[in-house]
CSV table of C-alpha atoms in Angstrom, one decimal:
chain,number,residue,atom,x,y,z
S,1,MET,CA,59.6,103.1,111.3
S,2,ASN,CA,62.0,100.3,110.4
S,3,LYS,CA,64.6,100.2,113.3
S,4,ASN,CA,67.0,98.0,111.3
S,5,ARG,CA,67.0,100.6,108.5
S,6,THR,CA,67.6,103.5,110.8
S,7,ALA,CA,70.5,101.7,112.4
S,8,LYS,CA,72.3,101.6,109.0
S,9,SER,CA,74.2,104.5,107.5
S,10,PRO,CA,72.0,106.0,104.9
S,11,ARG,CA,75.0,106.1,102.5
S,12,LEU,CA,75.0,102.3,102.3
S,13,ASP,CA,71.8,102.5,100.2
S,14,ASP,CA,73.6,104.6,97.6
S,15,PRO,CA,76.9,103.0,96.6
S,16,ALA,CA,77.4,105.8,94.0
S,17,SER,CA,78.0,108.2,96.9
S,18,TRP,CA,80.8,106.1,98.4
S,19,VAL,CA,83.5,107.4,96.0
S,20,ASP,CA,82.7,111.0,96.8
S,21,GLN,CA,82.2,110.4,100.5
S,22,TYR,CA,85.1,108.0,101.3
S,23,GLY,CA,87.3,107.6,98.1
S,24,ASP,CA,90.0,110.1,99.0
S,25,PHE,CA,90.3,108.9,102.6
S,26,LEU,CA,90.5,105.3,101.5
S,27,TYR,CA,93.1,106.1,98.8
S,28,ARG,CA,95.3,108.0,101.2
S,29,PHE,CA,95.1,105.1,103.7
S,30,ALA,CA,96.0,102.5,101.1
S,31,LEU,CA,98.8,104.6,99.6
S,32,SER,CA,100.4,105.1,103.1
S,33,ARG,CA,100.6,101.3,103.3
S,34,VAL,CA,101.6,100.1,99.8
S,35,LYS,CA,103.5,103.2,98.6
S,36,ASP,CA,102.2,102.7,95.0
S,37,SER,CA,99.5,104.9,93.6
S,38,SER,CA,98.2,102.4,91.0
S,39,ILE,CA,98.1,99.5,93.6
S,40,ALA,CA,96.3,101.9,96.1
S,41,GLU,CA,93.7,102.7,93.5
S,42,ASP,CA,93.1,99.0,92.7
S,43,LEU,CA,92.8,98.2,96.4
S,44,VAL,CA,90.2,101.0,96.9
S,45,GLN,CA,88.2,99.7,93.9
S,46,GLU,CA,88.3,96.2,95.2
S,47,THR,CA,87.2,97.5,98.6
S,48,PHE,CA,84.1,99.2,97.0
S,49,LEU,CA,83.3,96.1,95.0
S,50,ALA,CA,83.5,93.9,98.1
S,51,ALA,CA,81.4,96.4,100.1
S,52,LEU,CA,78.8,96.4,97.3
S,53,ILE,CA,78.6,92.6,97.3
S,54,SER,CA,78.4,92.3,101.1
S,55,ARG,CA,76.4,95.5,102.0
S,56,ALA,CA,73.3,93.4,102.9
S,57,ASN,CA,75.4,92.0,105.8
S,58,PHE,CA,76.1,95.5,107.2
S,59,GLN,CA,74.4,95.8,110.5
S,60,GLY,CA,75.0,99.4,111.4
S,61,ARG,CA,77.3,98.5,114.4
S,62,SER,CA,79.9,100.9,113.1
S,63,THR,CA,80.0,103.8,110.7
S,64,ALA,CA,80.2,103.2,107.0
S,65,ARG,CA,83.7,104.6,107.0
S,66,THR,CA,84.9,102.2,109.7
S,67,TRP,CA,83.3,99.4,107.8
S,68,LEU,CA,85.0,100.3,104.6
S,69,ILE,CA,88.4,100.7,106.3
S,70,ALA,CA,88.1,97.3,107.8
S,71,ILE,CA,87.5,95.8,104.3
S,72,LEU,CA,90.4,97.8,102.9
S,73,LYS,CA,92.8,96.6,105.6
S,74,HIS,CA,92.0,93.0,104.6
S,75,LYS,CA,92.6,93.8,101.0
S,76,ILE,CA,96.0,95.4,101.9
S,77,VAL,CA,97.1,92.4,103.9
S,78,ASP,CA,95.9,90.0,101.2
S,79,HIS,CA,97.9,92.0,98.6
S,80,ILE,CA,101.1,92.0,100.8
S,81,ARG,CA,100.7,88.2,101.4
S,82,LYS,CA,100.5,87.6,97.7
S,83,ARG,CA,103.5,89.7,97.1
S,84,VAL,CA,105.5,88.0,99.8
S,85,ARG,CA,104.7,84.6,98.4
S,86,GLU,CA,105.7,85.5,94.9
S,87,PRO,CA,109.3,84.6,93.9
S,88,ALA,CA,111.4,87.7,94.2
S,89,SER,CA,113.0,88.9,91.0
S,90,ASP,CA,116.0,90.2,93.0
S,91,LYS,CA,116.7,88.0,96.0
S,92,VAL,CA,118.1,89.8,99.0
S,93,GLU,CA,121.7,89.1,99.9
S,94,SER,CA,121.9,86.0,102.1
S,95,LEU,CA,122.9,86.5,105.7
S,96,SER,CA,126.0,84.7,107.0
S,97,ASP,CA,125.7,81.3,108.7
S,98,ALA,CA,126.2,82.9,112.0
S,99,ALA,CA,123.3,85.3,111.4
S,100,ALA,CA,121.1,82.5,110.2
S,101,ILE,CA,121.3,80.7,113.6
S,102,ASP,CA,118.0,80.7,115.4
S,103,PRO,CA,118.0,84.2,117.1
S,104,ALA,CA,115.4,83.1,119.7
S,105,GLU,CA,117.6,80.4,121.1
S,106,GLY,CA,118.4,81.1,124.7
S,107,ASN,CA,116.5,84.4,124.9
S,108,PHE,CA,113.2,83.3,126.4
S,109,LYS,CA,112.1,81.7,129.7
S,110,ASP,CA,109.5,79.0,129.7
S,111,ASP,CA,106.8,81.5,130.4
S,112,GLY,CA,107.7,83.6,127.3
S,113,GLY,CA,109.6,86.3,129.3
S,114,TRP,CA,113.0,87.6,128.3
S,115,LEU,CA,116.2,86.0,129.4
S,116,ASN,CA,118.4,88.3,127.3
S,117,ARG,CA,116.6,91.5,126.2
S,118,PRO,CA,118.0,92.7,122.9
S,119,ALA,CA,119.8,96.1,122.7
S,120,LYS,CA,117.8,99.1,121.4
S,121,TRP,CA,117.8,99.3,117.6
S,122,ASP,CA,118.5,102.9,116.9
S,123,VAL,CA,116.5,103.2,113.7
S,124,ASN,CA,113.4,105.4,113.2
S,125,PRO,CA,111.0,103.1,111.3
S,126,MET,CA,108.6,105.9,110.4
S,127,LYS,CA,111.3,107.8,108.6
S,128,ILE,CA,112.5,104.9,106.4
S,129,TYR,CA,109.0,103.6,106.0
S,130,GLU,CA,108.3,106.5,103.7
S,131,GLN,CA,110.8,105.3,101.2
S,132,LYS,CA,109.6,102.8,98.6
S,133,GLU,CA,113.0,101.2,98.3
S,134,PHE,CA,112.8,100.2,101.9
S,135,MET,CA,109.4,98.6,101.4
S,136,ASP,CA,110.8,96.6,98.4
S,137,ILE,CA,113.6,95.3,100.7
S,138,LEU,CA,111.1,94.5,103.4
S,139,TYR,CA,108.9,92.5,101.0
S,140,ARG,CA,111.9,90.6,99.8
S,141,CYS,CA,113.1,89.9,103.3
S,142,LEU,CA,109.6,88.7,104.3
S,143,ALA,CA,109.6,86.4,101.3
S,144,ASP,CA,112.7,84.6,102.9
S,145,LEU,CA,110.9,84.1,106.2
S,146,PRO,CA,109.1,80.8,107.0
S,147,GLU,CA,105.4,81.3,106.0
S,148,ARG,CA,104.1,81.2,109.6
S,149,GLN,CA,106.6,83.9,110.8
S,150,ALA,CA,105.7,86.1,107.8
S,151,GLU,CA,102.0,85.6,108.5
S,152,ALA,CA,102.4,86.5,112.2
S,153,PHE,CA,104.5,89.5,111.5
S,154,MET,CA,102.0,90.9,108.9
S,155,MET,CA,99.1,90.2,111.2
S,156,ARG,CA,100.7,92.1,114.0
S,157,GLU,CA,102.5,95.0,112.2
S,158,LEU,CA,100.3,95.5,109.2
S,159,ASP,CA,96.8,94.5,110.3
S,160,GLY,CA,97.2,95.5,113.9
S,161,LEU,CA,95.9,92.2,115.3
S,162,SER,CA,96.2,91.4,119.0
S,163,THR,CA,98.2,88.4,120.3
S,164,GLU,CA,94.9,86.7,121.0
S,165,GLU,CA,93.7,87.2,117.5
S,166,ILE,CA,97.0,86.0,116.0
S,167,CYS,CA,97.0,82.9,118.2
S,168,LYS,CA,93.4,82.1,117.1
S,169,ALA,CA,94.2,82.6,113.4
S,170,LEU,CA,97.4,80.5,113.5
S,171,ASN,CA,96.2,78.0,116.2
S,172,ILE,CA,99.2,78.7,118.4
S,173,SER,CA,99.8,79.5,122.1
S,174,ALA,CA,100.7,83.0,123.3
S,175,THR,CA,104.2,81.9,124.2
S,176,ASN,CA,104.6,80.4,120.7
S,177,SER,CA,103.4,83.7,119.1
S,178,TRP,CA,106.0,85.7,121.1
S,179,VAL,CA,108.8,83.4,119.9
S,180,ILE,CA,107.5,83.4,116.3
S,181,LEU,CA,107.3,87.2,116.3
S,182,TYR,CA,110.7,87.6,117.9
S,183,ARG,CA,112.3,85.3,115.3
S,184,ALA,CA,110.6,87.2,112.5
S,185,ARG,CA,111.7,90.6,113.9
S,186,MET,CA,115.3,89.5,114.5
S,187,TRP,CA,115.5,88.0,111.0
S,188,LEU,CA,114.0,91.1,109.4
S,189,ARG,CA,116.3,93.3,111.4
S,190,GLN,CA,119.4,91.4,110.2
S,191,CYS,CA,118.1,91.2,106.6
S,192,ILE,CA,117.2,94.9,106.5
S,193,GLU,CA,120.5,95.9,108.1
S,194,LYS,CA,122.4,93.8,105.5
S,195,ASN,CA,120.4,94.9,102.4
S,196,TRP,CA,119.3,98.4,103.3
S,197,LEU,CA,121.3,100.1,106.1
S,198,ASP,CA,124.7,98.7,105.0
S,199,ALA,CA,123.9,99.8,101.4
S,200,GLU,CA,123.1,103.3,102.7
S,201,SER,CA,126.5,103.7,104.4
């Protein structure tokens, strides 16, 4: 018996079965992230194509579903990165000069710990995340961030990468990553409050 073959999911040898086996799950996962059915469908198709091309590299260390989800996550992040880098057709309203001042200034110790911990932001992100309009505002706000801050934010919040993984990908220290993420979150908070929450009131 070929041990390497038994270690693989038998479904990998039959790509035609992937759609029936995993299609609905992958589509729901993608839709929950991008909030657009046509984009979600395209991302799932791209995932299956990438899996088909690279299936010879599958080593059976995870289930086929886990493997496909990992590919899909990368496709989603790539899609969001492309969208963030595209010029926005409707720019978000600019923040005031006071709000544009570096929000990280004076808030961190040398070791990365807080000097001044920000007050609790009383917003339920899961509730507003369900609304496509909010995601449009988020994308536009991300487009106004410096590229490294946007990259770090997406790696943490959308791809779920650890601090260590983010530091390795961006070639930065842990303390630097904390500052970058803090600046990104503070900017996004101000931008979203200005362009989403204020508009709701």
